[in-house]
PDB file of N, CA and C in Angstrom:
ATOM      1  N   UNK H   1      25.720  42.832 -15.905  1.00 98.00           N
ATOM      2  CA  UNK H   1      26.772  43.127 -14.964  1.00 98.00           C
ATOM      3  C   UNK H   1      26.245  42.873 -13.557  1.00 98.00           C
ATOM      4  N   UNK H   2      27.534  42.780 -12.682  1.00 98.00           N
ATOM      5  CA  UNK H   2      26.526  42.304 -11.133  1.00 98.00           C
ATOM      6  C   UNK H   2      26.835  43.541 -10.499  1.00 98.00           C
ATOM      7  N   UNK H   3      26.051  43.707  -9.536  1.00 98.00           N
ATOM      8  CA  UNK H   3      25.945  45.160  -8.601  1.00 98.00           C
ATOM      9  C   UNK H   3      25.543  44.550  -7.064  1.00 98.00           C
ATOM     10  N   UNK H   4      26.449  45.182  -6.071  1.00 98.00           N
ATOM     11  CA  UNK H   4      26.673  45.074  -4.900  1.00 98.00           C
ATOM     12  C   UNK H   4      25.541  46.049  -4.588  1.00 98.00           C
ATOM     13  N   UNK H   5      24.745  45.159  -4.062  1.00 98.00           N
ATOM     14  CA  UNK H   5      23.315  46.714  -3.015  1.00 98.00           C
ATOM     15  C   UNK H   5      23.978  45.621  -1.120  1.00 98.00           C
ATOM     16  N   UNK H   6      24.170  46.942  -0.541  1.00 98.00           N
ATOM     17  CA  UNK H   6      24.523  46.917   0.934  1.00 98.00           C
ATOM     18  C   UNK H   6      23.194  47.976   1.095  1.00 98.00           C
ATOM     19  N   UNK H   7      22.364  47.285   2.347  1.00 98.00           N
ATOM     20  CA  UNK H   7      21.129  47.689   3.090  1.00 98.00           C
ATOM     21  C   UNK H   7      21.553  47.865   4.398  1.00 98.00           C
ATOM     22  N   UNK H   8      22.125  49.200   5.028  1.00 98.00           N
ATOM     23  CA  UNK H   8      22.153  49.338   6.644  1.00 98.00           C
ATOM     24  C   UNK H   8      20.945  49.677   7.058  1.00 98.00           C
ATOM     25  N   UNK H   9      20.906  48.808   8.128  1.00 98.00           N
ATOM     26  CA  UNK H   9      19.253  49.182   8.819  1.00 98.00           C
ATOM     27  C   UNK H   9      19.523  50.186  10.182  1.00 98.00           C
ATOM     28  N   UNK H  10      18.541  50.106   9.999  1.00 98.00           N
ATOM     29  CA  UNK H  10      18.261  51.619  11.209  1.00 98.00           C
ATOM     30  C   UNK H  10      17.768  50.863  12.702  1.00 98.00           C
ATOM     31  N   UNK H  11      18.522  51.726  13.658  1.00 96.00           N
ATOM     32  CA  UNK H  11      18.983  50.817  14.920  1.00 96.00           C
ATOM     33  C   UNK H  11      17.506  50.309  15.259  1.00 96.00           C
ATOM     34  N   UNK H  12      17.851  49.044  16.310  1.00 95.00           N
ATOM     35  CA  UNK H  12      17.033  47.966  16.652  1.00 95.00           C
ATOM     36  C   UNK H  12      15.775  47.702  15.627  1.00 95.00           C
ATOM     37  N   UNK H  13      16.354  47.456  14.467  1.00 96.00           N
ATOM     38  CA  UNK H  13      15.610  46.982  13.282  1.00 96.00           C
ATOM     39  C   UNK H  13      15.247  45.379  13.224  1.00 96.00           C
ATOM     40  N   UNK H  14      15.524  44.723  14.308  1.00 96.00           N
ATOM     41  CA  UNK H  14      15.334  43.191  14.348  1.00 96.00           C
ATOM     42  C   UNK H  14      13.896  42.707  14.305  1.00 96.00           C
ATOM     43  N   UNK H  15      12.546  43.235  14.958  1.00 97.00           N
ATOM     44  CA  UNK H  15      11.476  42.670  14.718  1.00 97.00           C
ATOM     45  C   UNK H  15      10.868  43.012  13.512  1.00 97.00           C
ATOM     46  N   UNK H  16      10.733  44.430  13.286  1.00 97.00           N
ATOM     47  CA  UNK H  16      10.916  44.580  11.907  1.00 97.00           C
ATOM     48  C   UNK H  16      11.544  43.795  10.657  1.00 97.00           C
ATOM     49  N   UNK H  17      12.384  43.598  10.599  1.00 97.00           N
ATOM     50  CA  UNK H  17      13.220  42.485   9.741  1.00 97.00           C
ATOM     51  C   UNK H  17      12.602  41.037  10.069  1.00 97.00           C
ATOM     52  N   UNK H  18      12.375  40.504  10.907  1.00 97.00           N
ATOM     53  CA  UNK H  18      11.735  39.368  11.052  1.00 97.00           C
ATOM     54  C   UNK H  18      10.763  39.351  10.609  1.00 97.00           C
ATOM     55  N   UNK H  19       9.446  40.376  10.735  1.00 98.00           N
ATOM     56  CA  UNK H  19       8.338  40.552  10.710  1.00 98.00           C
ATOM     57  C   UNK H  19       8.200  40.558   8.921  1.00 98.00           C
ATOM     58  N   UNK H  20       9.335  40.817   8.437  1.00 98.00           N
ATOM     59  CA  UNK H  20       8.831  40.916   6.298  1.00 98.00           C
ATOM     60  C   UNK H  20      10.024  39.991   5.933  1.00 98.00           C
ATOM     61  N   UNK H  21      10.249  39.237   6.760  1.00 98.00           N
ATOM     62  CA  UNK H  21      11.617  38.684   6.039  1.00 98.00           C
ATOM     63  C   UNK H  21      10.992  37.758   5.043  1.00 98.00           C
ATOM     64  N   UNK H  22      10.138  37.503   4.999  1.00 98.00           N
ATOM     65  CA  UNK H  22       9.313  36.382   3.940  1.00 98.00           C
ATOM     66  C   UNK H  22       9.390  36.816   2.483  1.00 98.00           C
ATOM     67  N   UNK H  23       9.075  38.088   2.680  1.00 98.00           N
ATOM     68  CA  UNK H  23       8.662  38.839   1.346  1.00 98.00           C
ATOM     69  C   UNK H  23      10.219  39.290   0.652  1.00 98.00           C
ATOM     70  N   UNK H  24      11.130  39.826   1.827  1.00 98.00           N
ATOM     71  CA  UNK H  24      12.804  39.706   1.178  1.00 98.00           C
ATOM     72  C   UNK H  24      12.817  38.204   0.506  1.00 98.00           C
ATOM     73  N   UNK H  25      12.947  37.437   1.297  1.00 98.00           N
ATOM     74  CA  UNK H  25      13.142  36.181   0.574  1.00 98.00           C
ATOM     75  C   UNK H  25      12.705  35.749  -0.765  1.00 98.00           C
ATOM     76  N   UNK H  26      11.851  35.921  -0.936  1.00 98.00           N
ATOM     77  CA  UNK H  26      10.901  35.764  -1.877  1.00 98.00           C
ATOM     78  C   UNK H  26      11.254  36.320  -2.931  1.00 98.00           C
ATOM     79  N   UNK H  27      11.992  37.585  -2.973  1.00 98.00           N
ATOM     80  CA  UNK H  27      12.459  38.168  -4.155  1.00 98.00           C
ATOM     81  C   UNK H  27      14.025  37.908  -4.354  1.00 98.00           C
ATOM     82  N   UNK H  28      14.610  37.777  -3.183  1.00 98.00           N
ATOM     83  CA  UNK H  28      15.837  37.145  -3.664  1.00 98.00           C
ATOM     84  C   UNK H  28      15.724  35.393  -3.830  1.00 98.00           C
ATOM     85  N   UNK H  29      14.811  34.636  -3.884  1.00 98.00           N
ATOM     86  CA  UNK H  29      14.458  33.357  -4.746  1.00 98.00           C
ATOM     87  C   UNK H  29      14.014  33.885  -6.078  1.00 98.00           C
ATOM     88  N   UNK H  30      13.380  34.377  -6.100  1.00 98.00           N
ATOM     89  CA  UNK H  30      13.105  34.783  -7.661  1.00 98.00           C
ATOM     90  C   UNK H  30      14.692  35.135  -8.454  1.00 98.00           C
ATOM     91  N   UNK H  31      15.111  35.658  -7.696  1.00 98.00           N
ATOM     92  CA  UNK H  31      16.979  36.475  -8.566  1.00 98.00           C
ATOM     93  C   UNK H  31      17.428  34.912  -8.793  1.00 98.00           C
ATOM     94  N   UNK H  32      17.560  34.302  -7.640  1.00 98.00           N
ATOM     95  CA  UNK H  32      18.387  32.910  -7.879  1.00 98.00           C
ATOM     96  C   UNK H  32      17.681  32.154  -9.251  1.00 98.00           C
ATOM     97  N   UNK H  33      16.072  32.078  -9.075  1.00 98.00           N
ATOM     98  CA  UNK H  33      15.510  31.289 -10.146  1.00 98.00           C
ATOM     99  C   UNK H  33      15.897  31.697 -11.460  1.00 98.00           C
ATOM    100  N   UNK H  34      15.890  32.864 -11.290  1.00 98.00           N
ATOM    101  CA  UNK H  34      16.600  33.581 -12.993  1.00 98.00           C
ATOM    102  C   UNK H  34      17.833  33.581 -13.242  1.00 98.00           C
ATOM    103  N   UNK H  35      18.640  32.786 -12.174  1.00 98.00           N
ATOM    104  CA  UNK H  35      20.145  32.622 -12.294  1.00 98.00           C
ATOM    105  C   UNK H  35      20.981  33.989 -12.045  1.00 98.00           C
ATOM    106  N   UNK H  36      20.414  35.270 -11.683  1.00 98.00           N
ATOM    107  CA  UNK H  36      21.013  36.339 -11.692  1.00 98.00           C
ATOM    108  C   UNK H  36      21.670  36.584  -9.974  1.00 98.00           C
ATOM    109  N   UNK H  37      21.092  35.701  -9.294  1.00 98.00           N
ATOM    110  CA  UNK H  37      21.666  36.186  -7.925  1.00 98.00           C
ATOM    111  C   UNK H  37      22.746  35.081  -7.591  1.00 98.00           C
ATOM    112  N   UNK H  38      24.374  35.930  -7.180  1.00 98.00           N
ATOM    113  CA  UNK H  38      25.524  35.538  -6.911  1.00 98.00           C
ATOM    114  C   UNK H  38      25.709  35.400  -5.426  1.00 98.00           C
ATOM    115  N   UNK H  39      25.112  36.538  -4.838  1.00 98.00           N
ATOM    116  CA  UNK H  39      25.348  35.669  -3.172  1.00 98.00           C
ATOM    117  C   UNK H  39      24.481  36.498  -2.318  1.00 98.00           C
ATOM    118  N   UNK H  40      23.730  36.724  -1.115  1.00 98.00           N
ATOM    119  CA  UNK H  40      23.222  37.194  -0.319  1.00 98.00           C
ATOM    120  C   UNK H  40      23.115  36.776   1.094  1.00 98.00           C
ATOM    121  N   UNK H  41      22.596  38.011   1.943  1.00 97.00           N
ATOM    122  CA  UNK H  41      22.502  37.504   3.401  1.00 97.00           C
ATOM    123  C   UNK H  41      23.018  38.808   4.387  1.00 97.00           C
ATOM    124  N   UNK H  42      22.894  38.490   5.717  1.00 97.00           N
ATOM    125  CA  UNK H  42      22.436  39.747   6.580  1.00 97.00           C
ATOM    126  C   UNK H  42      24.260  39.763   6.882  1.00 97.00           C
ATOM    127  N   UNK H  43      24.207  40.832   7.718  1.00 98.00           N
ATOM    128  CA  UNK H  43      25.635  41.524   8.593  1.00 98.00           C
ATOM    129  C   UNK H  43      25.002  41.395   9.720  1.00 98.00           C
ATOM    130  N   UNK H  44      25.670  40.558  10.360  1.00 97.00           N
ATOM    131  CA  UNK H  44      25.496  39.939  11.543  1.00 97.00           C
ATOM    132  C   UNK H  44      26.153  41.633  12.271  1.00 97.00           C
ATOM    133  N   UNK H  45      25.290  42.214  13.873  1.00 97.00           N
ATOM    134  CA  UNK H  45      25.692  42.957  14.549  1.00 97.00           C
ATOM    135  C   UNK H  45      26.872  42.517  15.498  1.00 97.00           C
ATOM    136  N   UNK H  46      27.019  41.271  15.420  1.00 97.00           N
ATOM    137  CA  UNK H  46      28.113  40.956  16.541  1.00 97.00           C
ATOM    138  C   UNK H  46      29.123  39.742  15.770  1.00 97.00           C
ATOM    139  N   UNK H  47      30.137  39.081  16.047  1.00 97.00           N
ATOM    140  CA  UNK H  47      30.921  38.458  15.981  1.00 97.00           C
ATOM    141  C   UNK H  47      30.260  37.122  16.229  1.00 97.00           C
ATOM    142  N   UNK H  48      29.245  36.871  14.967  1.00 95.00           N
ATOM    143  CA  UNK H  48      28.492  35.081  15.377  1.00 95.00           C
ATOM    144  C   UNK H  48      27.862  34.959  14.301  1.00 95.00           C
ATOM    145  N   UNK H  49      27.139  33.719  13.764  1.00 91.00           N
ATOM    146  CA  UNK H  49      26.570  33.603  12.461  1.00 91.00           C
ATOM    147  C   UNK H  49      25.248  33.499  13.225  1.00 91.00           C
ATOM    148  N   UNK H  50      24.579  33.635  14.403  1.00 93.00           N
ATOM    149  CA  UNK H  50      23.692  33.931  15.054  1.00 93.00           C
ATOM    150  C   UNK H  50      23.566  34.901  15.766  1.00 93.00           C
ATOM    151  N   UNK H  51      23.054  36.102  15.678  1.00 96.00           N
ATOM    152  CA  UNK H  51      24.084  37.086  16.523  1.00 96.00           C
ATOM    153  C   UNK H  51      22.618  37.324  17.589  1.00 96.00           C
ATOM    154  N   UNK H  52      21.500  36.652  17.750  1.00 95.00           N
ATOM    155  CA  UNK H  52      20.418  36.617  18.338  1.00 95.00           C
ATOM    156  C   UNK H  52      19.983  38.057  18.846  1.00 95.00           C
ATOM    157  N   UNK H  53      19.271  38.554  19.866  1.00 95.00           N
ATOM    158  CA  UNK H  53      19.541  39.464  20.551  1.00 95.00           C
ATOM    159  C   UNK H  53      19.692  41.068  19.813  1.00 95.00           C
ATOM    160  N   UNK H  54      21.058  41.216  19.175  1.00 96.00           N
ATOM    161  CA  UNK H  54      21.687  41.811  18.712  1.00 96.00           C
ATOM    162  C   UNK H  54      21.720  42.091  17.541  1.00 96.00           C
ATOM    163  N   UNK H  55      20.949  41.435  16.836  1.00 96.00           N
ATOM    164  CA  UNK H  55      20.322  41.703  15.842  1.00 96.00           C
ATOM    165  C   UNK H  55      21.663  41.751  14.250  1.00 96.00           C
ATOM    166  N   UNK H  56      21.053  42.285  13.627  1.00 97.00           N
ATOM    167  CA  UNK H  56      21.936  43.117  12.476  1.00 97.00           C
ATOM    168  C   UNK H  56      21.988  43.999  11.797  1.00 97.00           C
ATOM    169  N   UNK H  57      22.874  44.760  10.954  1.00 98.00           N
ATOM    170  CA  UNK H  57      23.654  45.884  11.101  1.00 98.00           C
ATOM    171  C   UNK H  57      22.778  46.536   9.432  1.00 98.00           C
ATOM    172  N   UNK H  58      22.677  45.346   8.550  1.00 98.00           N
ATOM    173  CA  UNK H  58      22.708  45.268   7.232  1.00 98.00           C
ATOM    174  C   UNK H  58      22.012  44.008   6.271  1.00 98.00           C
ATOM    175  N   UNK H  59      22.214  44.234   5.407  1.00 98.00           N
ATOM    176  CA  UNK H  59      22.530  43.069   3.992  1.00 98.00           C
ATOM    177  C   UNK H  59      23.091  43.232   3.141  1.00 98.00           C
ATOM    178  N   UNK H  60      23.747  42.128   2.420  1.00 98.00           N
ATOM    179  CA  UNK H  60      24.377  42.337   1.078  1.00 98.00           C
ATOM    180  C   UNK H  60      23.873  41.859   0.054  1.00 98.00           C
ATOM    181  N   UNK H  61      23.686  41.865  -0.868  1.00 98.00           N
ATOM    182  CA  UNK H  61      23.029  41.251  -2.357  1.00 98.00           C
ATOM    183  C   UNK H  61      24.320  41.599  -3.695  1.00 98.00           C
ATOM    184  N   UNK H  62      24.468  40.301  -4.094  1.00 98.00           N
ATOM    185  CA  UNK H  62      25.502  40.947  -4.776  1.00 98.00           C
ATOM    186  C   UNK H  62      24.629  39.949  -6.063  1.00 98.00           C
ATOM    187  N   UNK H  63      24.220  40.920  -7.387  1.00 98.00           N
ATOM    188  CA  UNK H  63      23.342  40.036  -8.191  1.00 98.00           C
ATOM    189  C   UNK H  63      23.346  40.883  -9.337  1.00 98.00           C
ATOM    190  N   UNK H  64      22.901  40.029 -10.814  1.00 98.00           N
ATOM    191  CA  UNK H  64      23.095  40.634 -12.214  1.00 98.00           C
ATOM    192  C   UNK H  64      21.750  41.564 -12.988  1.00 98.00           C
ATOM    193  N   UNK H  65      22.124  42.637 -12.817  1.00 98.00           N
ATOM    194  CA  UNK H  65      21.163  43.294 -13.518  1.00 98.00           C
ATOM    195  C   UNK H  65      21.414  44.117 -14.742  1.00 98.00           C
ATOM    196  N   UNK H  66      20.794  44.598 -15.360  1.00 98.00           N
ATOM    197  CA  UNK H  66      20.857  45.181 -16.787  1.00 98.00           C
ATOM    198  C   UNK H  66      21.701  46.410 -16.880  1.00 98.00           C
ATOM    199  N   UNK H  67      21.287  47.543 -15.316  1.00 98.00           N
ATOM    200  CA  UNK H  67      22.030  48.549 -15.668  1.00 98.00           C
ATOM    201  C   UNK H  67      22.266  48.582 -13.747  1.00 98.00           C
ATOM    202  N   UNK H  68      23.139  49.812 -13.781  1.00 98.00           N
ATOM    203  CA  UNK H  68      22.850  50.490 -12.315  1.00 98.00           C
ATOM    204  C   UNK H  68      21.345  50.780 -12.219  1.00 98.00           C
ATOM    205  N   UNK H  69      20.852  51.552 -12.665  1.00 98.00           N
ATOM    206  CA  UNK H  69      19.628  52.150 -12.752  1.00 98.00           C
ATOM    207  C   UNK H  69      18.931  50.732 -12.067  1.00 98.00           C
ATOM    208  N   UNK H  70      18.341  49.928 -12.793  1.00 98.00           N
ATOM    209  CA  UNK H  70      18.073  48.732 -12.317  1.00 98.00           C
ATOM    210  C   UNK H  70      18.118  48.029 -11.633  1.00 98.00           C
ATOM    211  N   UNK H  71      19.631  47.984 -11.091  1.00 98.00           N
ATOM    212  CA  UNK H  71      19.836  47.437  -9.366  1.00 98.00           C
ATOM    213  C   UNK H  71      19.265  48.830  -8.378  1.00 98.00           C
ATOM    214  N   UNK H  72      19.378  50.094  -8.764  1.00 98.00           N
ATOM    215  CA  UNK H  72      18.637  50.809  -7.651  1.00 98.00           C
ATOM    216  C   UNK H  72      17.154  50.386  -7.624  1.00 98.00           C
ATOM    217  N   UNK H  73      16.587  50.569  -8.849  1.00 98.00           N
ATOM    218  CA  UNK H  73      14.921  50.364  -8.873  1.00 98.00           C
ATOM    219  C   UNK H  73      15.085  49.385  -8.152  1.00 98.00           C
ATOM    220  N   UNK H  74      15.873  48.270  -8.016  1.00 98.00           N
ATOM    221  CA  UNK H  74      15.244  46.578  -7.682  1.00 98.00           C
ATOM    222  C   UNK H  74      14.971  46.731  -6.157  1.00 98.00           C
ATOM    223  N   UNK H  75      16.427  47.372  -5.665  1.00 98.00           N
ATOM    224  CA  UNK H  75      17.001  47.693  -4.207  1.00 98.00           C
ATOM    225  C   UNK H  75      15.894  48.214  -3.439  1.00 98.00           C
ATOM    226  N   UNK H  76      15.754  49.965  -4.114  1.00 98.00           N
ATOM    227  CA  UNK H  76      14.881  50.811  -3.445  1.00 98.00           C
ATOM    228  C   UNK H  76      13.161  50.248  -3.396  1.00 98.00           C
ATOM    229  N   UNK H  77      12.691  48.973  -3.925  1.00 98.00           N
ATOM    230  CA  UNK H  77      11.511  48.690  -4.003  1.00 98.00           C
ATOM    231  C   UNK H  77      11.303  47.260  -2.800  1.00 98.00           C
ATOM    232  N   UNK H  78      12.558  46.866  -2.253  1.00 98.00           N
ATOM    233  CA  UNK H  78      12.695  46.044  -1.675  1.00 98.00           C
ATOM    234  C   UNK H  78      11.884  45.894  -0.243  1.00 98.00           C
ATOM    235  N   UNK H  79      11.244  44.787   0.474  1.00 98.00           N
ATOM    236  CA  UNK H  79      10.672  45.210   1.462  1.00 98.00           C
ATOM    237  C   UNK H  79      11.244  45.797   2.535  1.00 98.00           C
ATOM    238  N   UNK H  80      12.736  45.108   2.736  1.00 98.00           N
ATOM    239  CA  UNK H  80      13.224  45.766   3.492  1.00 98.00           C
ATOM    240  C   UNK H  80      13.702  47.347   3.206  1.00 98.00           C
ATOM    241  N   UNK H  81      13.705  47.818   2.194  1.00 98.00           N
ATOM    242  CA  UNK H  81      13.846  49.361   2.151  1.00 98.00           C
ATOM    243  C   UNK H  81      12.197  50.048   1.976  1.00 98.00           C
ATOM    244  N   UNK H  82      11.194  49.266   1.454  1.00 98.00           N
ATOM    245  CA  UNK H  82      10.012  49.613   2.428  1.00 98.00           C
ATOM    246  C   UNK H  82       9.706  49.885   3.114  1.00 98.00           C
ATOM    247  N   UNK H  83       9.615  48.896   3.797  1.00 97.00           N
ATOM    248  CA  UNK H  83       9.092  48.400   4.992  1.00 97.00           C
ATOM    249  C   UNK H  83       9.758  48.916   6.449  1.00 97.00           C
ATOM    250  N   UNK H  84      10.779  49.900   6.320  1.00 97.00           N
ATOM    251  CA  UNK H  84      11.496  50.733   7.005  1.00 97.00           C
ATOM    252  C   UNK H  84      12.440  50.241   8.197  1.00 97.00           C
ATOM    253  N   UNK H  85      13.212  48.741   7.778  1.00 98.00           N
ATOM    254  CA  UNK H  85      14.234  48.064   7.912  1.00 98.00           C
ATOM    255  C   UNK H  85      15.701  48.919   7.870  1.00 98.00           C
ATOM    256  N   UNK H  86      15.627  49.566   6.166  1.00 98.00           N
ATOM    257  CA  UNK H  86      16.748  50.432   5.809  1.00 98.00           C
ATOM    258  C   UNK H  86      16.817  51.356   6.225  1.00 98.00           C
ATOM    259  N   UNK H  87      18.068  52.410   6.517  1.00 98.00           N
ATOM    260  CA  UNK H  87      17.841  53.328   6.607  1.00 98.00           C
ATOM    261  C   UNK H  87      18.403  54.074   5.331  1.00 98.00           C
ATOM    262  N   UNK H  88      19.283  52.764   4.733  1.00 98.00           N
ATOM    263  CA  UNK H  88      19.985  53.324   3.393  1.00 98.00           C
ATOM    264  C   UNK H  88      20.239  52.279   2.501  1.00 98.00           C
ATOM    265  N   UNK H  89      20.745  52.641   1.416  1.00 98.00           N
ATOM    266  CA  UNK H  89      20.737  51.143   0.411  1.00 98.00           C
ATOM    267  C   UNK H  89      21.933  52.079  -0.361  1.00 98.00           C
ATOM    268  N   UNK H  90      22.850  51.622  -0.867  1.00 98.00           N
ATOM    269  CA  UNK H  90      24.363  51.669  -1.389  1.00 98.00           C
ATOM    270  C   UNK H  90      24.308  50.505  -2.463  1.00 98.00           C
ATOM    271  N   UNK H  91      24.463  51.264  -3.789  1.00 98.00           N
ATOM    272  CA  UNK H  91      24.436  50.227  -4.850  1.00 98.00           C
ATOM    273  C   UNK H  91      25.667  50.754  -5.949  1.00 98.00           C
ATOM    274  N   UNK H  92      26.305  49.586  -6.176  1.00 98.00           N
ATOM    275  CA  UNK H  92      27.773  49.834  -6.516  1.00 98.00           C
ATOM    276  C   UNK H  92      27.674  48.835  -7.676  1.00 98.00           C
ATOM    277  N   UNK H  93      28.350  48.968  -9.143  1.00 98.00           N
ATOM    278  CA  UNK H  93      29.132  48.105  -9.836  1.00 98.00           C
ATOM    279  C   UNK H  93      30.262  46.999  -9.174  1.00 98.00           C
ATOM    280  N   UNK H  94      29.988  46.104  -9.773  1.00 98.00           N
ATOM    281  CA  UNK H  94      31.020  45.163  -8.324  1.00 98.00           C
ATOM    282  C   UNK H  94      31.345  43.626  -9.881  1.00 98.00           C
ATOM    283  N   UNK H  95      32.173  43.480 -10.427  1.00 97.00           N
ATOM    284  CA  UNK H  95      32.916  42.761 -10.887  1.00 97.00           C
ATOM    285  C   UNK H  95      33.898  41.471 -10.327  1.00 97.00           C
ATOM    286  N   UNK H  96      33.234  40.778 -10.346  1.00 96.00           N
ATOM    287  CA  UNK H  96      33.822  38.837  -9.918  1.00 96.00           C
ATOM    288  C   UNK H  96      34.823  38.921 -10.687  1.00 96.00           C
ATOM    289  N   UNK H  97      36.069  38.421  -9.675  1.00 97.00           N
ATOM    290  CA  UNK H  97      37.131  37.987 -10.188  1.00 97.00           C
ATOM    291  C   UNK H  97      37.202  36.460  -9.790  1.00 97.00           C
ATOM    292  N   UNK H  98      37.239  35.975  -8.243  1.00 95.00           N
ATOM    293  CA  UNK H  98      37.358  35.068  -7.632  1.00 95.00           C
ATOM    294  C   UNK H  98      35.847  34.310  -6.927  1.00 95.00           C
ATOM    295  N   UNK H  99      35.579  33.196  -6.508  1.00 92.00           N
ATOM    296  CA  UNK H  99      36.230  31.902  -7.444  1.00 92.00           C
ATOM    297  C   UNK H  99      36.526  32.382  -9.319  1.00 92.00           C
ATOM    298  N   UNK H 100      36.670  32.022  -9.832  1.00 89.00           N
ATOM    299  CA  UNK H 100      36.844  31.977 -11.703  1.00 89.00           C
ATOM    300  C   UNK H 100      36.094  30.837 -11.564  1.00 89.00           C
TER     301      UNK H 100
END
């Protein structure tokens, strides 16, 4: 099943997030390589697909894991909920309808 994890970060979290974004990456390439990851990427703080400056708010990961249980373990081990980016991680059952 796929599960929605939303990561709000904790204010002016931008060098931080830059500073491990390697190691996020890295595990959401691994999800894609196993075919389990459906879409990802940050919440822009402002109204831009660069929001520079201003950093961002969040992330979304929307990807297939075995149970809930499992998308929390994956979530809560993440660098950015490490590495003290997050201040919270929200992991939800989340069912694709669209594209089909």
């Amino acid at each position: 099943m796929f599960y929605a994890i939303i990561g709000e970060d904790v204010p002016s979290s931008l060098e931080r997030r830059m500073e491990i974004r390697p190691e996020h990456l890295a595990r959401l390439q691994a999800l894609q390589d196993e075919g389990r990851l459906l879409l990802a990427g940050p919440l822009p703080a402002v109204d831009s697909p660069d929001p520079g400056s201003a950093g961002f708010t969040g992330s979304l990961v929307v990807a297939e894991f075995d149970s809930l249980e499992d998308a929390q373990d994956w979530a809560d081990a993440d660098p950015y909920a490490t590495g003290g980016v997050f201040a919270r991680i929200t992991v939800k059952p989340f069912r694709k309808v669209f594209p089909s």
